[in-house]
PDB file of C-alpha atoms in Angstrom:
ATOM      1  CA  MET A   1     114.009 -25.971 -53.468  1.00  0.00           C
ATOM      2  CA  LYS A   2     116.096 -28.987 -54.026  1.00  0.00           C
ATOM      3  CA  ARG A   3     116.538 -31.730 -56.336  1.00  0.00           C
ATOM      4  CA  ALA A   4     117.318 -35.351 -55.913  1.00  0.00           C
ATOM      5  CA  LEU A   5     118.226 -37.835 -58.394  1.00  0.00           C
ATOM      6  CA  ILE A   6     116.640 -41.335 -57.218  1.00  0.00           C
ATOM      7  CA  VAL A   7     118.375 -44.907 -58.995  1.00  0.00           C
ATOM      8  CA  VAL A   8     115.885 -47.360 -59.466  1.00  0.00           C
ATOM      9  CA  ASP A   9     117.229 -51.091 -58.694  1.00  0.00           C
ATOM     10  CA  VAL A  10     120.568 -51.237 -60.966  1.00  0.00           C
ATOM     11  CA  GLN A  11     121.464 -54.713 -59.737  1.00  0.00           C
ATOM     12  CA  ASN A  12     123.320 -57.047 -61.060  1.00  0.00           C
ATOM     13  CA  ASP A  13     120.219 -59.314 -61.293  1.00  0.00           C
ATOM     14  CA  PHE A  14     118.305 -57.028 -63.573  1.00  0.00           C
ATOM     15  CA  CYS A  15     121.581 -56.508 -65.887  1.00  0.00           C
ATOM     16  CA  GLU A  16     122.818 -59.236 -68.297  1.00  0.00           C
ATOM     17  CA  GLY A  17     123.999 -62.314 -66.611  1.00  0.00           C
ATOM     18  CA  GLY A  18     121.449 -61.840 -63.600  1.00  0.00           C
ATOM     19  CA  SER A  19     118.205 -63.780 -63.111  1.00  0.00           C
ATOM     20  CA  LEU A  20     116.278 -61.224 -64.377  1.00  0.00           C
ATOM     21  CA  ALA A  21     118.283 -59.719 -66.837  1.00  0.00           C
ATOM     22  CA  VAL A  22     116.927 -56.913 -68.545  1.00  0.00           C
ATOM     23  CA  HIS A  23     118.645 -56.176 -72.091  1.00  0.00           C
ATOM     24  CA  GLY A  24     120.754 -52.990 -71.552  1.00  0.00           C
ATOM     25  CA  GLY A  25     120.827 -53.148 -67.811  1.00  0.00           C
ATOM     26  CA  ALA A  26     124.598 -53.287 -68.016  1.00  0.00           C
ATOM     27  CA  GLU A  27     124.841 -50.292 -70.169  1.00  0.00           C
ATOM     28  CA  VAL A  28     122.315 -48.270 -68.240  1.00  0.00           C
ATOM     29  CA  ALA A  29     124.658 -48.804 -65.369  1.00  0.00           C
ATOM     30  CA  PHE A  30     127.333 -47.608 -66.923  1.00  0.00           C
ATOM     31  CA  ARG A  31     126.069 -44.543 -67.885  1.00  0.00           C
ATOM     32  CA  ILE A  32     124.348 -43.926 -64.612  1.00  0.00           C
ATOM     33  CA  GLY A  33     127.777 -44.511 -63.300  1.00  0.00           C
ATOM     34  CA  GLN A  34     129.172 -42.301 -65.813  1.00  0.00           C
ATOM     35  CA  LEU A  35     126.569 -39.255 -64.235  1.00  0.00           C
ATOM     36  CA  LEU A  36     127.574 -40.232 -61.021  1.00  0.00           C
ATOM     37  CA  HIS A  37     131.420 -39.409 -61.650  1.00  0.00           C
ATOM     38  CA  HIS A  38     131.072 -36.412 -63.090  1.00  0.00           C
ATOM     39  CA  TRP A  39     128.164 -35.199 -60.586  1.00  0.00           C
ATOM     40  CA  SER A  40     129.910 -36.357 -57.552  1.00  0.00           C
ATOM     41  CA  ASN A  41     133.673 -34.568 -59.055  1.00  0.00           C
ATOM     42  CA  GLN A  42     131.360 -31.092 -59.303  1.00  0.00           C
ATOM     43  CA  ASP A  43     131.884 -31.115 -63.312  1.00  0.00           C
ATOM     44  CA  PRO A  44     130.147 -28.133 -64.307  1.00  0.00           C
ATOM     45  CA  LYS A  45     129.019 -30.237 -67.207  1.00  0.00           C
ATOM     46  CA  ALA A  46     126.781 -32.499 -64.653  1.00  0.00           C
ATOM     47  CA  PRO A  47     123.442 -32.250 -63.972  1.00  0.00           C
ATOM     48  CA  ASP A  48     122.533 -30.279 -60.724  1.00  0.00           C
ATOM     49  CA  TYR A  49     121.655 -32.407 -57.899  1.00  0.00           C
ATOM     50  CA  ASP A  50     121.600 -31.687 -54.264  1.00  0.00           C
ATOM     51  CA  LEU A  51     121.166 -35.558 -53.655  1.00  0.00           C
ATOM     52  CA  ALA A  52     121.368 -38.783 -55.157  1.00  0.00           C
ATOM     53  CA  VAL A  53     119.484 -41.840 -53.774  1.00  0.00           C
ATOM     54  CA  ALA A  54     119.271 -45.427 -54.641  1.00  0.00           C
ATOM     55  CA  THR A  55     116.517 -48.299 -54.388  1.00  0.00           C
ATOM     56  CA  ARG A  56     117.247 -51.858 -54.474  1.00  0.00           C
ATOM     57  CA  ASP A  57     115.736 -55.228 -54.015  1.00  0.00           C
ATOM     58  CA  HIS A  58     115.830 -56.815 -50.962  1.00  0.00           C
ATOM     59  CA  HIS A  59     114.492 -60.302 -50.895  1.00  0.00           C
ATOM     60  CA  VAL A  60     114.433 -62.490 -47.822  1.00  0.00           C
ATOM     61  CA  ASP A  61     111.517 -64.499 -48.119  1.00  0.00           C
ATOM     62  CA  PRO A  62     108.762 -62.412 -50.471  1.00  0.00           C
ATOM     63  CA  GLY A  63     106.230 -65.287 -50.853  1.00  0.00           C
ATOM     64  CA  ASP A  64     104.302 -65.464 -53.918  1.00  0.00           C
ATOM     65  CA  HIS A  65     106.343 -62.722 -55.637  1.00  0.00           C
ATOM     66  CA  PHE A  66     108.962 -65.997 -56.305  1.00  0.00           C
ATOM     67  CA  SER A  67     107.872 -68.694 -58.332  1.00  0.00           C
ATOM     68  CA  ASP A  68     108.594 -71.699 -60.381  1.00  0.00           C
ATOM     69  CA  ARG A  69     106.237 -71.184 -62.900  1.00  0.00           C
ATOM     70  CA  PRO A  70     106.068 -67.043 -62.668  1.00  0.00           C
ATOM     71  CA  ASP A  71     103.592 -65.016 -64.713  1.00  0.00           C
ATOM     72  CA  PHE A  72     106.259 -62.229 -65.205  1.00  0.00           C
ATOM     73  CA  ASP A  73     103.466 -60.216 -63.899  1.00  0.00           C
ATOM     74  CA  THR A  74     103.090 -60.458 -60.348  1.00  0.00           C
ATOM     75  CA  SER A  75     105.324 -63.611 -59.861  1.00  0.00           C
ATOM     76  CA  TRP A  76     109.034 -63.956 -61.069  1.00  0.00           C
ATOM     77  CA  PRO A  77     112.155 -66.011 -60.495  1.00  0.00           C
ATOM     78  CA  VAL A  78     114.216 -66.329 -57.753  1.00  0.00           C
ATOM     79  CA  HIS A  79     115.998 -62.804 -57.615  1.00  0.00           C
ATOM     80  CA  CYS A  80     117.827 -60.145 -55.725  1.00  0.00           C
ATOM     81  CA  VAL A  81     117.831 -62.750 -52.660  1.00  0.00           C
ATOM     82  CA  VAL A  82     119.744 -60.903 -49.604  1.00  0.00           C
ATOM     83  CA  GLY A  83     123.292 -61.872 -49.231  1.00  0.00           C
ATOM     84  CA  THR A  84     123.710 -62.992 -52.663  1.00  0.00           C
ATOM     85  CA  ASP A  85     125.937 -61.182 -55.878  1.00  0.00           C
ATOM     86  CA  GLY A  86     122.743 -60.395 -57.405  1.00  0.00           C
ATOM     87  CA  GLU A  87     121.218 -58.416 -55.071  1.00  0.00           C
ATOM     88  CA  ALA A  88     124.755 -56.067 -55.272  1.00  0.00           C
ATOM     89  CA  PHE A  89     124.499 -53.010 -57.248  1.00  0.00           C
ATOM     90  CA  HIS A  90     126.338 -53.716 -60.796  1.00  0.00           C
ATOM     91  CA  PRO A  91     129.753 -52.686 -60.610  1.00  0.00           C
ATOM     92  CA  ASN A  92     129.208 -50.543 -63.750  1.00  0.00           C
ATOM     93  CA  LEU A  93     127.397 -48.690 -61.452  1.00  0.00           C
ATOM     94  CA  ASP A  94     130.699 -47.088 -59.591  1.00  0.00           C
ATOM     95  CA  PRO A  95     131.275 -44.571 -57.854  1.00  0.00           C
ATOM     96  CA  GLN A  96     128.294 -44.915 -55.555  1.00  0.00           C
ATOM     97  CA  PRO A  97     127.880 -41.570 -54.186  1.00  0.00           C
ATOM     98  CA  PHE A  98     124.878 -42.125 -52.830  1.00  0.00           C
ATOM     99  CA  ASP A  99     123.150 -40.313 -49.779  1.00  0.00           C
ATOM    100  CA  ALA A 100     120.839 -43.140 -48.693  1.00  0.00           C
ATOM    101  CA  VAL A 101     119.949 -46.391 -49.996  1.00  0.00           C
ATOM    102  CA  PHE A 102     116.325 -47.791 -49.755  1.00  0.00           C
ATOM    103  CA  LEU A 103     115.621 -51.707 -49.486  1.00  0.00           C
ATOM    104  CA  LYS A 104     112.306 -52.756 -50.559  1.00  0.00           C
ATOM    105  CA  GLY A 105     110.885 -56.213 -50.929  1.00  0.00           C
ATOM    106  CA  GLU A 106     111.978 -58.094 -48.014  1.00  0.00           C
ATOM    107  CA  ASN A 107     108.900 -60.330 -47.053  1.00  0.00           C
ATOM    108  CA  ALA A 108     106.613 -59.403 -49.860  1.00  0.00           C
ATOM    109  CA  ALA A 109     106.683 -57.729 -53.435  1.00  0.00           C
ATOM    110  CA  ALA A 110     107.774 -54.351 -53.786  1.00  0.00           C
ATOM    111  CA  TYR A 111     107.822 -52.541 -56.984  1.00  0.00           C
ATOM    112  CA  SER A 112     107.947 -48.959 -56.238  1.00  0.00           C
ATOM    113  CA  GLY A 113     111.149 -47.249 -54.381  1.00  0.00           C
ATOM    114  CA  PHE A 114     108.641 -45.595 -52.186  1.00  0.00           C
ATOM    115  CA  GLU A 115     107.949 -48.967 -50.361  1.00  0.00           C
ATOM    116  CA  GLY A 116     111.752 -48.885 -49.494  1.00  0.00           C
ATOM    117  CA  ARG A 117     113.419 -47.779 -46.084  1.00  0.00           C
ATOM    118  CA  SER A 118     116.723 -46.811 -45.636  1.00  0.00           C
ATOM    119  CA  GLY A 119     118.779 -48.442 -42.750  1.00  0.00           C
ATOM    120  CA  ASP A 120     117.398 -46.484 -39.894  1.00  0.00           C
ATOM    121  CA  GLY A 121     113.838 -47.230 -41.110  1.00  0.00           C
ATOM    122  CA  THR A 122     112.577 -44.019 -43.052  1.00  0.00           C
ATOM    123  CA  THR A 123     110.662 -44.688 -45.859  1.00  0.00           C
ATOM    124  CA  LEU A 124     111.799 -42.596 -48.950  1.00  0.00           C
ATOM    125  CA  ALA A 125     109.260 -40.095 -49.254  1.00  0.00           C
ATOM    126  CA  ASP A 126     110.095 -38.768 -45.377  1.00  0.00           C
ATOM    127  CA  TRP A 127     114.063 -38.911 -46.316  1.00  0.00           C
ATOM    128  CA  LEU A 128     113.231 -36.830 -49.016  1.00  0.00           C
ATOM    129  CA  ARG A 129     110.845 -34.391 -47.404  1.00  0.00           C
ATOM    130  CA  GLU A 130     113.489 -34.494 -44.242  1.00  0.00           C
ATOM    131  CA  HIS A 131     116.114 -33.077 -46.828  1.00  0.00           C
ATOM    132  CA  ASP A 132     113.967 -30.160 -48.133  1.00  0.00           C
ATOM    133  CA  VAL A 133     113.846 -32.109 -51.830  1.00  0.00           C
ATOM    134  CA  THR A 134     111.176 -31.111 -54.038  1.00  0.00           C
ATOM    135  CA  ASP A 135     112.158 -32.013 -57.678  1.00  0.00           C
ATOM    136  CA  VAL A 136     113.375 -35.594 -58.122  1.00  0.00           C
ATOM    137  CA  ASP A 137     114.373 -37.475 -61.261  1.00  0.00           C
ATOM    138  CA  VAL A 138     113.762 -41.107 -61.687  1.00  0.00           C
ATOM    139  CA  CYS A 139     116.430 -43.059 -63.758  1.00  0.00           C
ATOM    140  CA  GLY A 140     116.936 -47.460 -63.422  1.00  0.00           C
ATOM    141  CA  ILE A 141     116.153 -50.634 -64.101  1.00  0.00           C
ATOM    142  CA  ALA A 142     113.307 -51.677 -65.313  1.00  0.00           C
ATOM    143  CA  THR A 143     111.290 -48.669 -67.072  1.00  0.00           C
ATOM    144  CA  ASP A 144     108.133 -50.968 -67.333  1.00  0.00           C
ATOM    145  CA  TYR A 145     108.101 -52.064 -63.778  1.00  0.00           C
ATOM    146  CA  CYS A 146     110.135 -50.405 -61.042  1.00  0.00           C
ATOM    147  CA  VAL A 147     111.105 -47.068 -62.532  1.00  0.00           C
ATOM    148  CA  ARG A 148     107.433 -47.107 -63.435  1.00  0.00           C
ATOM    149  CA  ALA A 149     106.360 -47.369 -59.959  1.00  0.00           C
ATOM    150  CA  THR A 150     108.726 -45.239 -58.357  1.00  0.00           C
ATOM    151  CA  ALA A 151     107.955 -42.390 -60.563  1.00  0.00           C
ATOM    152  CA  LEU A 152     104.253 -42.601 -60.130  1.00  0.00           C
ATOM    153  CA  ASP A 153     104.582 -42.812 -56.526  1.00  0.00           C
ATOM    154  CA  ALA A 154     107.030 -39.838 -56.805  1.00  0.00           C
ATOM    155  CA  VAL A 155     104.117 -37.704 -58.523  1.00  0.00           C
ATOM    156  CA  ARG A 156     101.278 -39.077 -55.998  1.00  0.00           C
ATOM    157  CA  ASN A 157     103.450 -38.253 -52.763  1.00  0.00           C
ATOM    158  CA  GLY A 158     104.107 -34.280 -54.349  1.00  0.00           C
ATOM    159  CA  PHE A 159     107.465 -34.355 -56.090  1.00  0.00           C
ATOM    160  CA  ASP A 160     107.744 -32.702 -58.883  1.00  0.00           C
ATOM    161  CA  THR A 161     108.937 -36.021 -61.190  1.00  0.00           C
ATOM    162  CA  ARG A 162     111.527 -36.340 -64.397  1.00  0.00           C
ATOM    163  CA  LEU A 163     112.322 -39.526 -66.163  1.00  0.00           C
ATOM    164  CA  LEU A 164     115.369 -39.729 -67.509  1.00  0.00           C
ATOM    165  CA  PRO A 165     114.685 -42.563 -70.339  1.00  0.00           C
ATOM    166  CA  SER A 166     118.394 -42.387 -71.889  1.00  0.00           C
ATOM    167  CA  LEU A 167     119.481 -43.760 -68.601  1.00  0.00           C
ATOM    168  CA  CYS A 168     116.630 -46.593 -68.382  1.00  0.00           C
ATOM    169  CA  ALA A 169     116.200 -49.908 -69.734  1.00  0.00           C
ATOM    170  CA  GLY A 170     112.933 -51.427 -69.896  1.00  0.00           C
ATOM    171  CA  VAL A 171     111.567 -55.481 -70.336  1.00  0.00           C
ATOM    172  CA  ALA A 172     109.931 -54.763 -73.432  1.00  0.00           C
ATOM    173  CA  PRO A 173     109.491 -52.292 -76.308  1.00  0.00           C
ATOM    174  CA  ALA A 174     105.602 -52.401 -76.161  1.00  0.00           C
ATOM    175  CA  SER A 175     105.733 -52.275 -72.026  1.00  0.00           C
ATOM    176  CA  THR A 176     108.307 -49.859 -71.744  1.00  0.00           C
ATOM    177  CA  TYR A 177     106.146 -47.500 -74.374  1.00  0.00           C
ATOM    178  CA  SER A 178     102.816 -47.926 -72.295  1.00  0.00           C
ATOM    179  CA  ALA A 179     104.410 -47.540 -68.883  1.00  0.00           C
ATOM    180  CA  ILE A 180     106.243 -44.061 -70.067  1.00  0.00           C
ATOM    181  CA  GLN A 181     102.215 -43.048 -71.498  1.00  0.00           C
ATOM    182  CA  GLU A 182     101.279 -43.662 -68.488  1.00  0.00           C
ATOM    183  CA  MET A 183     103.974 -41.508 -66.430  1.00  0.00           C
ATOM    184  CA  GLU A 184     103.184 -38.827 -68.427  1.00  0.00           C
ATOM    185  CA  ARG A 185      99.244 -38.797 -68.145  1.00  0.00           C
ATOM    186  CA  ALA A 186      99.835 -38.922 -64.203  1.00  0.00           C
ATOM    187  CA  GLY A 187     102.158 -35.507 -64.482  1.00  0.00           C
ATOM    188  CA  VAL A 188     105.760 -37.018 -65.072  1.00  0.00           C
ATOM    189  CA  ARG A 189     107.968 -35.446 -67.486  1.00  0.00           C
ATOM    190  CA  VAL A 190     109.782 -37.218 -69.463  1.00  0.00           C
ATOM    191  CA  THR A 191     113.426 -35.542 -70.905  1.00  0.00           C
TER     192      THR A 191
END
């Protein structure tokens, strides 16, 4: 039994100053960075993770996902375009000792990290299984969208899943609350 930390979409475009900024994103990036710092330095007070992975929005041409008139449900302003600073991890997320990074959304909308693939084409679910991971903790941006989708897919894929809400930032209080309720009903444990 191994536990992995999944850090979802802590990217410049989702933090203050980005094209789809989520209030508190930079602070969440800092807190996750602190956790990773303690973990990678084997601080005895750090959570006991065997592995840490990250997901990134990684858009080339996602079709209707980008819109000049977004509905902020299925269509959004341009964000996380490959090769731009907006696609990069936020600088507060330092160090970045990730064992793997999973890119999602090149040519279509993608919310869940389980839609992503590593550099060699491996899916997140397959990668976790190949590394004997049974338990995952999920954190990142945004609680009510990509974090929600990733946590729900983690449960669907058979992983014992915990949400770390203190290491998440949501778009809006009402939708964040609803997302957390949905995750709990699906079997995600909220710490």
